[in-house]
Amino acid sequence: MKASEVLKKNIEILSRHTVKEDSFVPGSHAPLPAIDAVKDIVSLTKTIIFTDYFYKRQPEEEIRQYYIGVNVESLYSLLKEQIARGLLFNSDADESLTPKRAADLALAFIDRLPEVKRLLYTDVEAMFDNDPAANNYGEVIFCYPVVNAMTHYRIAHELHKLSIPVLPRIITELAHSKTGIDIHPGATIGDHFSIDHGTGVVIGETAIIGSHVTLYQGVTLGAKSFKYDADGNMVNCPRHPILEDHVTVYSNSSILGRITIGHHSVVGGNIWLTHSIPPHSKILQSKAIDASFTGGLGI
């Protein structure tokens, strides 16, 4: 068969609408969110929050205000368009009302930027204080993947609280793919949050984390089981752990279900925990068993 015939045949097949494909495609014909534009939103927000690190340093406040003003206006413009696309994503929302609603939501997000900045600087402070290998705050901001992950999360969480569809998930998944840290935008995380190393950390949608909490690599704050309604559909209800203030969880531990880890507790590495523990607890592994093997038997 000639190349042209193979190409023509498969183009015709791939161009047909299938029932499965149609069931997956959003009902609205409005443009879908643009991944590159969402990346620009995060980049602009990061530049605004960490101005001295990701833009020209401007000691004079008037000049600094000018550059931040330019970036905030660009952010507002991008946000309006992408929020509008998000609102119409797989939705029957009235397209004529969407631009006004999107503009209001974009302003509401920008109004929360000072608080996002405050929280991120407490995160940087916590990471520096918890890592003797860090030489200064700038090194943490420039180099640590958790700063990238937390910047994405803090932005996405504010958008999530505004009930903006899909964009928060895009933002946190961008960080997940880059850092290996998977934080759902619906999770609630207090100030001075630190993740050391970070790879493999998973924080579920309904997790609640207090202030001054530290996690190490490979920690999972996940669900133990799921609830279903009468029709067999999964119910979105609180199913992830609550970590109170000043909790530390060491590497590769899994804390599952709607349980509470009391304040000032320490959960050691490689722990599987499915029950609540009171404040000031220390949960450690049992002692390792030293077993001898003969001729490789049992390995």
One Martini backbone bead per residue (centre of mass of N, CA, C, O) as a GRO file, in nm:
protein
  299
    1MET     BB    1   0.097   0.036   0.022
    2LYS     BB    2   0.073   0.354  -0.003
    3ALA     BB    3   0.141   0.622   0.179
    4SER     BB    4  -0.107   0.793   0.097
    5GLU     BB    5  -0.317   0.574   0.175
    6VAL     BB    6  -0.245   0.546   0.473
    7LEU     BB    7  -0.290   0.837   0.551
    8LYS     BB    8  -0.583   0.871   0.452
    9LYS     BB    9  -0.715   0.645   0.617
   10ASN     BB   10  -0.628   0.751   0.908
   11ILE     BB   11  -0.749   1.031   0.889
   12GLU     BB   12  -1.041   0.937   0.863
   13ILE     BB   13  -1.056   0.780   1.128
   14LEU     BB   14  -0.954   1.015   1.323
   15SER     BB   15  -1.198   1.221   1.233
   16ARG     BB   16  -1.392   1.063   1.379
   17HIS     BB   17  -1.660   1.048   1.586
   18THR     BB   18  -1.681   0.917   1.898
   19VAL     BB   19  -1.849   0.831   2.172
   20LYS     BB   20  -1.611   0.851   2.368
   21GLU     BB   21  -1.498   1.122   2.280
   22ASP     BB   22  -1.761   1.291   2.325
   23SER     BB   23  -1.771   1.224   2.639
   24PHE     BB   24  -1.490   1.386   2.696
   25VAL     BB   25  -1.580   1.640   2.573
   26PRO     BB   26  -1.656   1.941   2.614
   27GLY     BB   27  -1.956   2.101   2.561
   28SER     BB   28  -1.810   2.341   2.504
   29HIS     BB   29  -1.666   2.561   2.238
   30ALA     BB   30  -1.468   2.680   2.401
   31PRO     BB   31  -1.174   2.752   2.490
   32LEU     BB   32  -0.918   2.609   2.627
   33PRO     BB   33  -0.689   2.590   2.833
   34ALA     BB   34  -0.356   2.726   2.845
   35ILE     BB   35  -0.063   2.608   2.948
   36ASP     BB   36   0.131   2.844   2.886
   37ALA     BB   37  -0.041   3.059   3.033
   38VAL     BB   38  -0.028   2.925   3.310
   39LYS     BB   39   0.275   2.944   3.337
   40ASP     BB   40   0.278   3.255   3.326
   41ILE     BB   41   0.118   3.301   3.583
   42VAL     BB   42   0.325   3.173   3.772
   43SER     BB   43   0.571   3.342   3.688
   44LEU     BB   44   0.455   3.619   3.763
   45THR     BB   45   0.396   3.559   4.058
   46LYS     BB   46   0.687   3.491   4.133
   47THR     BB   47   0.801   3.771   4.055
   48ILE     BB   48   0.629   3.934   4.255
   49ILE     BB   49   0.718   3.785   4.522
   50PHE     BB   50   1.037   3.743   4.402
   51THR     BB   51   1.172   4.005   4.280
   52ASP     BB   52   1.490   3.989   4.362
   53TYR     BB   53   1.523   3.695   4.201
   54PHE     BB   54   1.324   3.725   3.912
   55TYR     BB   55   1.454   4.016   3.889
   56LYS     BB   56   1.540   4.317   3.901
   57ARG     BB   57   1.697   4.495   4.124
   58GLN     BB   58   1.501   4.741   4.331
   59PRO     BB   59   1.560   4.959   4.580
   60GLU     BB   60   1.360   5.151   4.466
   61GLU     BB   61   1.028   5.178   4.525
   62GLU     BB   62   0.920   5.318   4.266
   63ILE     BB   63   1.047   5.119   4.065
   64ARG     BB   64   0.935   4.863   4.188
   65GLN     BB   65   0.637   4.945   4.149
   66TYR     BB   66   0.641   4.955   3.845
   67TYR     BB   67   0.718   4.658   3.782
   68ILE     BB   68   0.494   4.528   3.945
   69GLY     BB   69   0.264   4.666   3.795
   70VAL     BB   70   0.313   4.537   3.520
   71ASN     BB   71   0.282   4.241   3.620
   72VAL     BB   72  -0.005   4.264   3.737
   73GLU     BB   73  -0.144   4.344   3.472
   74SER     BB   74  -0.062   4.089   3.320
   75LEU     BB   75  -0.193   3.891   3.514
   76TYR     BB   76  -0.484   3.992   3.486
   77SER     BB   77  -0.512   3.935   3.184
   78LEU     BB   78  -0.455   3.630   3.194
   79LEU     BB   79  -0.660   3.544   3.406
   80LYS     BB   80  -0.923   3.620   3.269
   81GLU     BB   81  -0.900   3.422   3.034
   82GLN     BB   82  -0.843   3.150   3.192
   83ILE     BB   83  -1.088   3.158   3.376
   84ALA     BB   84  -1.298   3.155   3.157
   85ARG     BB   85  -1.214   2.882   3.045
   86GLY     BB   86  -1.258   2.730   3.310
   87LEU     BB   87  -1.567   2.791   3.344
   88LEU     BB   88  -1.628   2.642   3.050
   89PHE     BB   89  -1.530   2.378   3.145
   90ASN     BB   90  -1.746   2.143   3.130
   91SER     BB   91  -1.988   2.366   3.083
   92ASP     BB   92  -2.313   2.562   3.106
   93ALA     BB   93  -2.226   2.835   3.104
   94ASP     BB   94  -2.266   3.166   3.048
   95GLU     BB   95  -2.083   3.332   2.814
   96SER     BB   96  -2.184   3.632   2.862
   97LEU     BB   97  -2.098   3.622   3.188
   98THR     BB   98  -1.796   3.531   3.213
   99PRO     BB   99  -1.605   3.781   3.189
  100LYS     BB  100  -1.700   3.921   3.451
  101ARG     BB  101  -1.642   3.690   3.645
  102ALA     BB  102  -1.342   3.659   3.575
  103ALA     BB  103  -1.254   3.944   3.659
  104ASP     BB  104  -1.341   3.920   3.956
  105LEU     BB  105  -1.159   3.673   4.022
  106ALA     BB  106  -0.889   3.801   3.950
  107LEU     BB  107  -0.909   4.023   4.168
  108ALA     BB  108  -0.938   3.833   4.409
  109PHE     BB  109  -0.662   3.706   4.378
  110ILE     BB  110  -0.487   3.966   4.393
  111ASP     BB  111  -0.596   4.034   4.684
  112ARG     BB  112  -0.421   3.764   4.793
  113LEU     BB  113  -0.112   3.803   4.746
  114PRO     BB  114   0.002   3.903   5.019
  115GLU     BB  115  -0.062   3.630   5.164
  116VAL     BB  116   0.100   3.447   4.983
  117LYS     BB  117   0.367   3.582   5.040
  118ARG     BB  118   0.379   3.538   5.343
  119LEU     BB  119   0.369   3.227   5.336
  120LEU     BB  120   0.622   3.177   5.157
  121TYR     BB  121   0.825   3.308   5.355
  122THR     BB  122   0.773   3.099   5.580
  123ASP     BB  123   0.866   2.855   5.417
  124VAL     BB  124   1.154   2.944   5.370
  125GLU     BB  125   1.227   2.968   5.666
  126ALA     BB  126   1.176   2.669   5.739
  127MET     BB  127   1.380   2.544   5.541
  128PHE     BB  128   1.627   2.682   5.657
  129ASP     BB  129   1.596   2.588   5.960
  130ASN     BB  130   1.593   2.262   5.867
  131ASP     BB  131   1.878   2.327   5.697
  132PRO     BB  132   2.222   2.318   5.734
  133ALA     BB  133   2.291   2.334   5.411
  134ALA     BB  134   2.189   2.616   5.421
  135ASN     BB  135   2.320   2.945   5.369
  136ASN     BB  136   2.050   3.086   5.253
  137TYR     BB  137   1.757   3.208   5.136
  138GLY     BB  138   1.833   3.230   4.835
  139GLU     BB  139   1.901   2.931   4.795
  140VAL     BB  140   1.619   2.828   4.848
  141ILE     BB  141   1.470   2.985   4.624
  142PHE     BB  142   1.646   2.887   4.378
  143CYS     BB  143   1.686   2.548   4.449
  144TYR     BB  144   1.426   2.450   4.586
  145PRO     BB  145   1.159   2.254   4.499
  146VAL     BB  146   0.955   2.335   4.725
  147VAL     BB  147   0.915   2.625   4.635
  148ASN     BB  148   0.784   2.556   4.371
  149ALA     BB  149   0.554   2.382   4.486
  150MET     BB  150   0.438   2.604   4.684
  151THR     BB  151   0.375   2.816   4.477
  152HIS     BB  152   0.174   2.653   4.321
  153TYR     BB  153  -0.010   2.582   4.557
  154ARG     BB  154  -0.085   2.867   4.663
  155ILE     BB  155  -0.218   2.952   4.402
  156ALA     BB  156  -0.418   2.713   4.363
  157HIS     BB  157  -0.570   2.744   4.633
  158GLU     BB  158  -0.699   3.019   4.574
  159LEU     BB  159  -0.850   2.927   4.322
  160HIS     BB  160  -1.007   2.701   4.463
  161LYS     BB  161  -1.158   2.891   4.669
  162LEU     BB  162  -1.299   3.032   4.402
  163SER     BB  163  -1.410   2.795   4.215
  164ILE     BB  164  -1.198   2.723   3.996
  165PRO     BB  165  -1.163   2.540   3.732
  166VAL     BB  166  -0.872   2.328   3.657
  167LEU     BB  167  -0.633   2.527   3.709
  168PRO     BB  168  -0.526   2.415   3.978
  169ARG     BB  169  -0.443   2.136   3.862
  170ILE     BB  170  -0.244   2.231   3.655
  171ILE     BB  171  -0.049   2.371   3.852
  172THR     BB  172   0.021   2.124   4.039
  173GLU     BB  173   0.110   1.932   3.803
  174LEU     BB  174   0.351   2.095   3.713
  175ALA     BB  175   0.505   2.049   3.980
  176HIS     BB  176   0.496   1.742   3.990
  177SER     BB  177   0.658   1.690   3.721
  178LYS     BB  178   0.919   1.854   3.832
  179THR     BB  179   0.943   1.746   4.163
  180GLY     BB  180   0.749   1.504   4.288
  181ILE     BB  181   0.526   1.693   4.414
  182ASP     BB  182   0.193   1.610   4.549
  183ILE     BB  183  -0.049   1.874   4.560
  184HIS     BB  184  -0.350   1.946   4.639
  185PRO     BB  185  -0.537   2.238   4.617
  186GLY     BB  186  -0.739   2.154   4.863
  187ALA     BB  187  -0.539   2.168   5.058
  188THR     BB  188  -0.443   2.252   5.399
  189ILE     BB  189  -0.182   2.500   5.472
  190GLY     BB  190   0.019   2.635   5.676
  191ASP     BB  191   0.265   2.784   5.818
  192HIS     BB  192   0.583   2.687   5.805
  193PHE     BB  193   0.642   2.491   5.559
  194SER     BB  194   0.817   2.166   5.520
  195ILE     BB  195   1.028   2.003   5.269
  196ASP     BB  196   1.252   1.745   5.254
  197HIS     BB  197   1.345   1.716   4.927
  198GLY     BB  198   1.028   1.562   4.833
  199THR     BB  199   1.024   1.314   4.683
  200GLY     BB  200   0.700   1.157   4.684
  201VAL     BB  201   0.505   1.353   4.783
  202VAL     BB  202   0.165   1.322   4.929
  203ILE     BB  203  -0.131   1.542   4.913
  204GLY     BB  204  -0.446   1.549   4.979
  205GLU     BB  205  -0.738   1.725   4.940
  206THR     BB  206  -0.839   1.692   5.273
  207ALA     BB  207  -0.600   1.793   5.397
  208ILE     BB  208  -0.469   1.904   5.724
  209ILE     BB  209  -0.225   2.159   5.795
  210GLY     BB  210  -0.040   2.310   6.000
  211SER     BB  211   0.202   2.461   6.174
  212HIS     BB  212   0.520   2.368   6.166
  213VAL     BB  213   0.558   2.152   5.933
  214THR     BB  214   0.735   1.836   5.861
  215LEU     BB  215   0.852   1.678   5.564
  216TYR     BB  216   0.957   1.396   5.397
  217GLN     BB  217   1.037   1.188   5.181
  218GLY     BB  218   0.760   0.984   5.077
  219VAL     BB  219   0.515   1.111   5.189
  220THR     BB  220   0.175   1.009   5.285
  221LEU     BB  221  -0.147   1.181   5.255
  222GLY     BB  222  -0.409   0.965   5.264
  223ALA     BB  223  -0.642   0.727   5.171
  224LYS     BB  224  -0.809   0.434   5.284
  225SER     BB  225  -1.107   0.507   5.184
  226PHE     BB  226  -1.433   0.489   5.021
  227LYS     BB  227  -1.732   0.652   4.935
  228TYR     BB  228  -2.074   0.568   4.845
  229ASP     BB  229  -2.349   0.589   4.681
  230ALA     BB  230  -2.643   0.446   4.568
  231ASP     BB  231  -2.503   0.453   4.260
  232GLY     BB  232  -2.175   0.412   4.302
  233ASN     BB  233  -2.060   0.686   4.369
  234MET     BB  234  -1.815   0.881   4.455
  235VAL     BB  235  -1.746   1.048   4.756
  236ASN     BB  236  -1.668   1.381   4.852
  237CYS     BB  237  -1.482   1.345   5.143
  238PRO     BB  238  -1.331   1.332   5.426
  239ARG     BB  239  -0.996   1.128   5.392
  240HIS     BB  240  -0.770   1.287   5.528
  241PRO     BB  241  -0.540   1.405   5.720
  242ILE     BB  242  -0.453   1.554   6.041
  243LEU     BB  243  -0.208   1.808   6.109
  244GLU     BB  244  -0.075   1.948   6.352
  245ASP     BB  245   0.126   2.132   6.511
  246HIS     BB  246   0.451   2.040   6.512
  247VAL     BB  247   0.495   1.820   6.285
  248THR     BB  248   0.682   1.513   6.214
  249VAL     BB  249   0.766   1.340   5.899
  250TYR     BB  250   0.922   1.078   5.787
  251SER     BB  251   1.033   0.880   5.558
  252ASN     BB  252   0.799   0.675   5.396
  253SER     BB  253   0.530   0.758   5.520
  254SER     BB  254   0.188   0.646   5.597
  255ILE     BB  255  -0.106   0.853   5.618
  256LEU     BB  256  -0.438   0.726   5.675
  257GLY     BB  257  -0.708   0.899   5.675
  258ARG     BB  258  -0.934   1.042   5.917
  259ILE     BB  259  -0.685   1.155   6.102
  260THR     BB  260  -0.498   1.252   6.402
  261ILE     BB  261  -0.206   1.449   6.454
  262GLY     BB  262  -0.071   1.557   6.711
  263HIS     BB  263   0.090   1.788   6.853
  264HIS     BB  264   0.428   1.741   6.870
  265SER     BB  265   0.479   1.511   6.668
  266VAL     BB  266   0.643   1.189   6.577
  267VAL     BB  267   0.708   1.029   6.261
  268GLY     BB  268   0.863   0.786   6.146
  269GLY     BB  269   1.003   0.582   5.934
  270ASN     BB  270   0.817   0.352   5.770
  271ILE     BB  271   0.510   0.420   5.834
  272TRP     BB  272   0.186   0.276   5.918
  273LEU     BB  273  -0.099   0.500   5.953
  274THR     BB  274  -0.464   0.457   6.085
  275HIS     BB  275  -0.439   0.627   6.358
  276SER     BB  276  -0.474   0.820   6.608
  277ILE     BB  277  -0.274   1.071   6.784
  278PRO     BB  278  -0.148   1.227   7.035
  279PRO     BB  279   0.009   1.454   7.171
  280HIS     BB  280   0.352   1.397   7.190
  281SER     BB  281   0.419   1.178   6.993
  282LYS     BB  282   0.604   0.857   6.921
  283ILE     BB  283   0.653   0.695   6.607
  284LEU     BB  284   0.805   0.377   6.572
  285GLN     BB  285   0.982   0.129   6.489
  286SER     BB  286   1.062  -0.166   6.508
  287LYS     BB  287   1.295  -0.370   6.555
  288ALA     BB  288   1.521  -0.517   6.388
  289ILE     BB  289   1.579  -0.828   6.232
  290ASP     BB  290   1.840  -1.064   6.280
  291ALA     BB  291   1.894  -1.271   6.004
  292SER     BB  292   1.996  -1.586   5.901
  293PHE     BB  293   2.149  -1.731   5.607
  294THR     BB  294   2.153  -2.028   5.397
  295GLY     BB  295   2.244  -2.018   5.080
  296GLY     BB  296   2.006  -1.790   5.032
  297LEU     BB  297   1.782  -1.857   5.206
  298GLY     BB  298   1.499  -1.634   5.208
  299ILE     BB  299   1.574  -1.411   4.968
   0.00000   0.00000   0.00000
